[in-house]
mmCIF file with all atom_site columns, C-alpha atoms in Angstrom:
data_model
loop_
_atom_site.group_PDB
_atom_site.id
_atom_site.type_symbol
_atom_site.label_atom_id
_atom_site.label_alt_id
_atom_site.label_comp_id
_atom_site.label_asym_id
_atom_site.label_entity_id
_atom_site.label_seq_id
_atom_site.pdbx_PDB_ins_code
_atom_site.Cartn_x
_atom_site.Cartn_y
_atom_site.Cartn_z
_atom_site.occupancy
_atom_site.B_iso_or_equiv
_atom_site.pdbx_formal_charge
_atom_site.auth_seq_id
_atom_site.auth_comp_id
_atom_site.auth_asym_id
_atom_site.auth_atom_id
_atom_site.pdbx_PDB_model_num
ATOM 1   C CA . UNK A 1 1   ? -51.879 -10.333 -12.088 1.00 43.00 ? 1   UNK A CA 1
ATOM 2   C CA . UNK A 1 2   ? -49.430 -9.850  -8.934  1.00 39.00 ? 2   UNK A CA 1
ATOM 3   C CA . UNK A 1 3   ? -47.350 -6.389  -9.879  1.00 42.00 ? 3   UNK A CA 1
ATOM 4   C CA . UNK A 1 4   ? -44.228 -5.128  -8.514  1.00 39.00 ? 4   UNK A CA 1
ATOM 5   C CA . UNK A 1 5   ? -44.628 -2.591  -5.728  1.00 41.00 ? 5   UNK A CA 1
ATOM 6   C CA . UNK A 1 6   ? -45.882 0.654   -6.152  1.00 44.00 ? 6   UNK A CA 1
ATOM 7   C CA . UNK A 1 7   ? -46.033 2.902   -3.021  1.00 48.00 ? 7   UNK A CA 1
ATOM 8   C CA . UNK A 1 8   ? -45.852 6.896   -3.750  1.00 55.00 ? 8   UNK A CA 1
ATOM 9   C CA . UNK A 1 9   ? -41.949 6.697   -3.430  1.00 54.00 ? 9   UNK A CA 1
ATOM 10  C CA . UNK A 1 10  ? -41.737 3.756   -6.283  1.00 63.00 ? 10  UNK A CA 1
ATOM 11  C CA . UNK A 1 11  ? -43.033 4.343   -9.396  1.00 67.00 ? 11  UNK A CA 1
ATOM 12  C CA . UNK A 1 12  ? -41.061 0.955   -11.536 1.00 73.00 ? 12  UNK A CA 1
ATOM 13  C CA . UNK A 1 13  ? -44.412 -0.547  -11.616 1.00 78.00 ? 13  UNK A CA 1
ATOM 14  C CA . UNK A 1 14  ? -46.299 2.006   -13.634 1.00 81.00 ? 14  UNK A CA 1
ATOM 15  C CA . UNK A 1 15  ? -46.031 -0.058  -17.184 1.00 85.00 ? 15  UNK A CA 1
ATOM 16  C CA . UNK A 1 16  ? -47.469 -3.006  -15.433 1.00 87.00 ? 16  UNK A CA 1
ATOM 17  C CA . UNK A 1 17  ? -50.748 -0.890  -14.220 1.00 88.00 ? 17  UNK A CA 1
ATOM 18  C CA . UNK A 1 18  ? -50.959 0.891   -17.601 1.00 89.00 ? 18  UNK A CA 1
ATOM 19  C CA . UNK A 1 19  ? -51.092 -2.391  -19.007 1.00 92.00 ? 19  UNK A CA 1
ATOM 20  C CA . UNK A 1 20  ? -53.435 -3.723  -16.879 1.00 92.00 ? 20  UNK A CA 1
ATOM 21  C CA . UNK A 1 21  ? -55.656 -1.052  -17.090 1.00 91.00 ? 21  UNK A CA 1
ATOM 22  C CA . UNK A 1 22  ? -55.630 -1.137  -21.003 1.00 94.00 ? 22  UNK A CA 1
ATOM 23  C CA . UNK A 1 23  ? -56.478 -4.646  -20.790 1.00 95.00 ? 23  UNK A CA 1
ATOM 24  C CA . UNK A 1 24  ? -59.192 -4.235  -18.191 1.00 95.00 ? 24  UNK A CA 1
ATOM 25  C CA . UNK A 1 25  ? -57.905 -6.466  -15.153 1.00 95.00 ? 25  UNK A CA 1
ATOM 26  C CA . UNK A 1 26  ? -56.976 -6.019  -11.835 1.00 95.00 ? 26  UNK A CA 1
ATOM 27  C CA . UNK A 1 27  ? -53.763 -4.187  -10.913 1.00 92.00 ? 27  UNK A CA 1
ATOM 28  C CA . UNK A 1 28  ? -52.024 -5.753  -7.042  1.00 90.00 ? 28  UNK A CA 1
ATOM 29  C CA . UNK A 1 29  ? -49.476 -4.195  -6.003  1.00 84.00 ? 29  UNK A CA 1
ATOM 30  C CA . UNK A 1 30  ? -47.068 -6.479  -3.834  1.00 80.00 ? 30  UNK A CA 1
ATOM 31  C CA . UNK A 1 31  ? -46.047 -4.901  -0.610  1.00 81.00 ? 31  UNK A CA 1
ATOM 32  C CA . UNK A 1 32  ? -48.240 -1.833  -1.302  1.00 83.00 ? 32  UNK A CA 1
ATOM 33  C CA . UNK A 1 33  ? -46.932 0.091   1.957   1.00 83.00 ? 33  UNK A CA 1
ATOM 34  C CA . UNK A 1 34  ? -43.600 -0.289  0.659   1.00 78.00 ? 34  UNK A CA 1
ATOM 35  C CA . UNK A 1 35  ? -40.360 -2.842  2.081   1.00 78.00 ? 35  UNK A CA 1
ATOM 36  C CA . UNK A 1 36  ? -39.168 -3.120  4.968   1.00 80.00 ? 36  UNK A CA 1
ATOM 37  C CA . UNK A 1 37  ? -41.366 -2.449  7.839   1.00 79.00 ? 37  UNK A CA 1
ATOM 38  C CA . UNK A 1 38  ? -41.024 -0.279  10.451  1.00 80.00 ? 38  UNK A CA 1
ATOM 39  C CA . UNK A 1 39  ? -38.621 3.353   11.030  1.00 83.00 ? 39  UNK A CA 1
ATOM 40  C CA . UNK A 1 40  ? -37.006 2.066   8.478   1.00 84.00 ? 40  UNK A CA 1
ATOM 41  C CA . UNK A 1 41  ? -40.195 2.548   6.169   1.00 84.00 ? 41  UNK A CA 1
ATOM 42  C CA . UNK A 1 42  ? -39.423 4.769   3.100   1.00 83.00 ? 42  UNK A CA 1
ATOM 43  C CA . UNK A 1 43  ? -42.987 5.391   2.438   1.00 85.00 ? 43  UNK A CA 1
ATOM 44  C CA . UNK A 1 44  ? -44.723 6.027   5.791   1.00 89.00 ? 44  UNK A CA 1
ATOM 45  C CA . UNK A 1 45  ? -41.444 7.788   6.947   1.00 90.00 ? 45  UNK A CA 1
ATOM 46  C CA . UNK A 1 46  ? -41.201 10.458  4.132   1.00 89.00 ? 46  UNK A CA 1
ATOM 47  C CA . UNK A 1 47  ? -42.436 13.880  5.667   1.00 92.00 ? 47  UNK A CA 1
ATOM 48  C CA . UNK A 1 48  ? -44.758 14.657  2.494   1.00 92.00 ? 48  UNK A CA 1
ATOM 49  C CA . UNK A 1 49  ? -46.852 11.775  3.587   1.00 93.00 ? 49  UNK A CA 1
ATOM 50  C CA . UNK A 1 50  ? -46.810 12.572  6.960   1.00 95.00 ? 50  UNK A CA 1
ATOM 51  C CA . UNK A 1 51  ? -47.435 15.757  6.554   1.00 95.00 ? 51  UNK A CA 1
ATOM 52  C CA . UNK A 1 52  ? -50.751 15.129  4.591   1.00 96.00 ? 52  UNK A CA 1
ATOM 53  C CA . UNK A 1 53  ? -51.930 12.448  7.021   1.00 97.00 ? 53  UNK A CA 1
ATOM 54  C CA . UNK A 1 54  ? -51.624 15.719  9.577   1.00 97.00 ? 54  UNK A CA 1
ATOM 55  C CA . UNK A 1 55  ? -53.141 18.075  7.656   1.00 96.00 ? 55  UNK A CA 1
ATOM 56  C CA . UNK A 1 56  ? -56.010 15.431  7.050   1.00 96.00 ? 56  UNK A CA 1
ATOM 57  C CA . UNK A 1 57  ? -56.241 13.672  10.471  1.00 96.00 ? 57  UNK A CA 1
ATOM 58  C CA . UNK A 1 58  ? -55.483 10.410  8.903   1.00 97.00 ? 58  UNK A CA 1
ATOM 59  C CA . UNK A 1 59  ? -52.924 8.058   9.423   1.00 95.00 ? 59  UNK A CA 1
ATOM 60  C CA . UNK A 1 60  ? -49.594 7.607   6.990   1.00 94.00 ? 60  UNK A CA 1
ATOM 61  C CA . UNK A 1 61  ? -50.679 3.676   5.974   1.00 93.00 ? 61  UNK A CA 1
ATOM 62  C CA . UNK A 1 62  ? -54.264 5.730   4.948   1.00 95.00 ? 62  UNK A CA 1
ATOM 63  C CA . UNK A 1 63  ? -52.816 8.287   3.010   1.00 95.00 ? 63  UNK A CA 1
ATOM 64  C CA . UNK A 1 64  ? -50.491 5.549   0.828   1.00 92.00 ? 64  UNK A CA 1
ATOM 65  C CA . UNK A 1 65  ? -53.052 2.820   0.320   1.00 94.00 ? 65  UNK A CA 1
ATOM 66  C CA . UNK A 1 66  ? -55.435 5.988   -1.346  1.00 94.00 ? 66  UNK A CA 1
ATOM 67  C CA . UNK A 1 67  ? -52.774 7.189   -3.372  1.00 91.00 ? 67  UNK A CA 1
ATOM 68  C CA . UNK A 1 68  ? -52.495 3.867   -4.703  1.00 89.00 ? 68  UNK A CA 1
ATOM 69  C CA . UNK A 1 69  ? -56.357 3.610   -4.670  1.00 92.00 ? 69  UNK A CA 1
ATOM 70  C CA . UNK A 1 70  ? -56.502 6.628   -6.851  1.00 90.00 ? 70  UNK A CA 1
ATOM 71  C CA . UNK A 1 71  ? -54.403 5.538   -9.541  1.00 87.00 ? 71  UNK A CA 1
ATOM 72  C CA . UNK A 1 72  ? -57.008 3.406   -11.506 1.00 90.00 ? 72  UNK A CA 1
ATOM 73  C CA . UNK A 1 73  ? -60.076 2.176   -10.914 1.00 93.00 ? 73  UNK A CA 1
ATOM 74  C CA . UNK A 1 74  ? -58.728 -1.556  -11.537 1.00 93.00 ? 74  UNK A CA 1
ATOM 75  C CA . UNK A 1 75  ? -56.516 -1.538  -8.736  1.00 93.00 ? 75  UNK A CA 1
ATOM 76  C CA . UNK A 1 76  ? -56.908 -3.476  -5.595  1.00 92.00 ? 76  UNK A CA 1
ATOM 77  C CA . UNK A 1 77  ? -55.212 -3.584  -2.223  1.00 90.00 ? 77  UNK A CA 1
ATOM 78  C CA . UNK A 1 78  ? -53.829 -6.362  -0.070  1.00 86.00 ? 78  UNK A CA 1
ATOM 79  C CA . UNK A 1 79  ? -52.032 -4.799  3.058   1.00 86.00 ? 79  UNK A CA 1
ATOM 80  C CA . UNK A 1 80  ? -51.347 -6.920  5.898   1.00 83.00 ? 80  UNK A CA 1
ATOM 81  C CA . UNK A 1 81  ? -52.807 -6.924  9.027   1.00 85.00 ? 81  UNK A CA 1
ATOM 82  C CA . UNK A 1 82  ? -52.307 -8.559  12.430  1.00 86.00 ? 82  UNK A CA 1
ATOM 83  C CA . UNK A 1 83  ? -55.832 -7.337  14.334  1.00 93.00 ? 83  UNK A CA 1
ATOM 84  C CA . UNK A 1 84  ? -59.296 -6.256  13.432  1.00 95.00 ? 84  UNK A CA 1
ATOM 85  C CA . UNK A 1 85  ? -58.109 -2.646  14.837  1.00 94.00 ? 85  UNK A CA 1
ATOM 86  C CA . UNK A 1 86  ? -55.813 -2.502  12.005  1.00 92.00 ? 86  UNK A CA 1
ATOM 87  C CA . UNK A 1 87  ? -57.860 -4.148  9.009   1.00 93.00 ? 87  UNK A CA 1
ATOM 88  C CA . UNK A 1 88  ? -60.634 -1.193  9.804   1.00 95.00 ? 88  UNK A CA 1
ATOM 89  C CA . UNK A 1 89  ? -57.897 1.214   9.475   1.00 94.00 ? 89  UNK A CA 1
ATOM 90  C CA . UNK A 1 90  ? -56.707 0.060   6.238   1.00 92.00 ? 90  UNK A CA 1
ATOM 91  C CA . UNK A 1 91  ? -60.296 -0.331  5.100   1.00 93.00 ? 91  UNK A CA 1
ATOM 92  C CA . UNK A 1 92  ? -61.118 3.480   6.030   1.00 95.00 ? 92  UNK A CA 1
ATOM 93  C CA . UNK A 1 93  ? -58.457 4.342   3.227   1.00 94.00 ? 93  UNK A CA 1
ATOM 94  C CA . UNK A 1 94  ? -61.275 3.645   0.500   1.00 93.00 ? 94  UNK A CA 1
ATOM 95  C CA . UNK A 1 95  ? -63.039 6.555   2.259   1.00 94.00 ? 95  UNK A CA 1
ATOM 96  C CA . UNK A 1 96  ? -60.543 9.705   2.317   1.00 94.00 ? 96  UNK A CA 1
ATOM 97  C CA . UNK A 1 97  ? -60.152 12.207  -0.227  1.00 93.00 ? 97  UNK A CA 1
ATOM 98  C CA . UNK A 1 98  ? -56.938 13.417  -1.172  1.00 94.00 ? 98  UNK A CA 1
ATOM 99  C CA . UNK A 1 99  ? -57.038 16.947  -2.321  1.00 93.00 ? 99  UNK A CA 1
ATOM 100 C CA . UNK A 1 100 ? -54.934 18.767  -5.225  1.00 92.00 ? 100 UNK A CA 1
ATOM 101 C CA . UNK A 1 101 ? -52.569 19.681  -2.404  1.00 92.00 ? 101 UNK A CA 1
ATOM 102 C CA . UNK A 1 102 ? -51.847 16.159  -1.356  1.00 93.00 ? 102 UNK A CA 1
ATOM 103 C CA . UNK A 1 103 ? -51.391 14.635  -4.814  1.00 89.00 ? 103 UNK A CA 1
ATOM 104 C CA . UNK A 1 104 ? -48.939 17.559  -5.573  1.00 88.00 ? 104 UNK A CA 1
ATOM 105 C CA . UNK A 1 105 ? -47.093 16.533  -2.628  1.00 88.00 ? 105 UNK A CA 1
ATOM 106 C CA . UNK A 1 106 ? -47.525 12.544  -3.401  1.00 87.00 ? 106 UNK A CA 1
ATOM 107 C CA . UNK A 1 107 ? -46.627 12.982  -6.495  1.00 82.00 ? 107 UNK A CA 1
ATOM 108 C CA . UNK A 1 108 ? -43.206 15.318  -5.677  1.00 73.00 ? 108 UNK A CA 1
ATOM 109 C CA . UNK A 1 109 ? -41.601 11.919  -3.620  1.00 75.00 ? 109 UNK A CA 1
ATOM 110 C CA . UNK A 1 110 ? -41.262 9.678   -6.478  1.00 62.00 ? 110 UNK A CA 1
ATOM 111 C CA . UNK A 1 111 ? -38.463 7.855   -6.303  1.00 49.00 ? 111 UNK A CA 1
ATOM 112 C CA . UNK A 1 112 ? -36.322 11.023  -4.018  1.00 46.00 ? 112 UNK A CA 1
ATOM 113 C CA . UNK A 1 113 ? -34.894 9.942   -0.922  1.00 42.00 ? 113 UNK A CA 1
ATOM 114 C CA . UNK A 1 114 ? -36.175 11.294  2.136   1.00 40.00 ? 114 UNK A CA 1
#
């Protein structure tokens, strides 16, 4: 089932992953770095995720894609990529832990502007 978005900043796509989790099948975010690209970013711009990414030694695409990650074990990921460099970064995300303090902080950007 292709979902709406649902980056740490929006949140409209939660029914759709309850749902899917109730019914046991997998949960894809579209655009799961959030829309559009670039500075203009709302999700790897907002300080509370670039703040944990410092305080973690991560990257900002890293700390979004294992928020998402976190949500439910049904949910799978689909970020572009343009070079292997990139594709390994995205695939370290599966690997970092986010700690109470960086859920507390994920979870405090909901739908706020920056």
């Amino acid at each position: 089932m292709r979902a709406e978005p649902l980056p740490p900043r929006d949140r409209s796509a939660t029914h759709v992953l309850k749902e899917c989790v109730e019914r046991d099948i997998a949960f894809v975010p579209f655009c799961p770095l959030g829309w559009p690209r670039g500075e203009a970013n709302p999700v790897l711009t907002n300080p509370a995720v670039i703040q944990t990414a410092d305080r973690l030694g991560i990257t900002p695409p890293q700390v979004a894609l294992r928020w998402l990650l976190q949500l439910a074990p049904n949910v799978l990921l689909i970020p572009g990529t343009a070079s292997v460099d990139h594709l390994m970064e995205n695939l370290a995300a599966q690997d970092v832990e986010l700690d109470g303090e960086s859920l507390r902080a994920l979870a405090d950007i909901a739908d706020r502007p920056r």
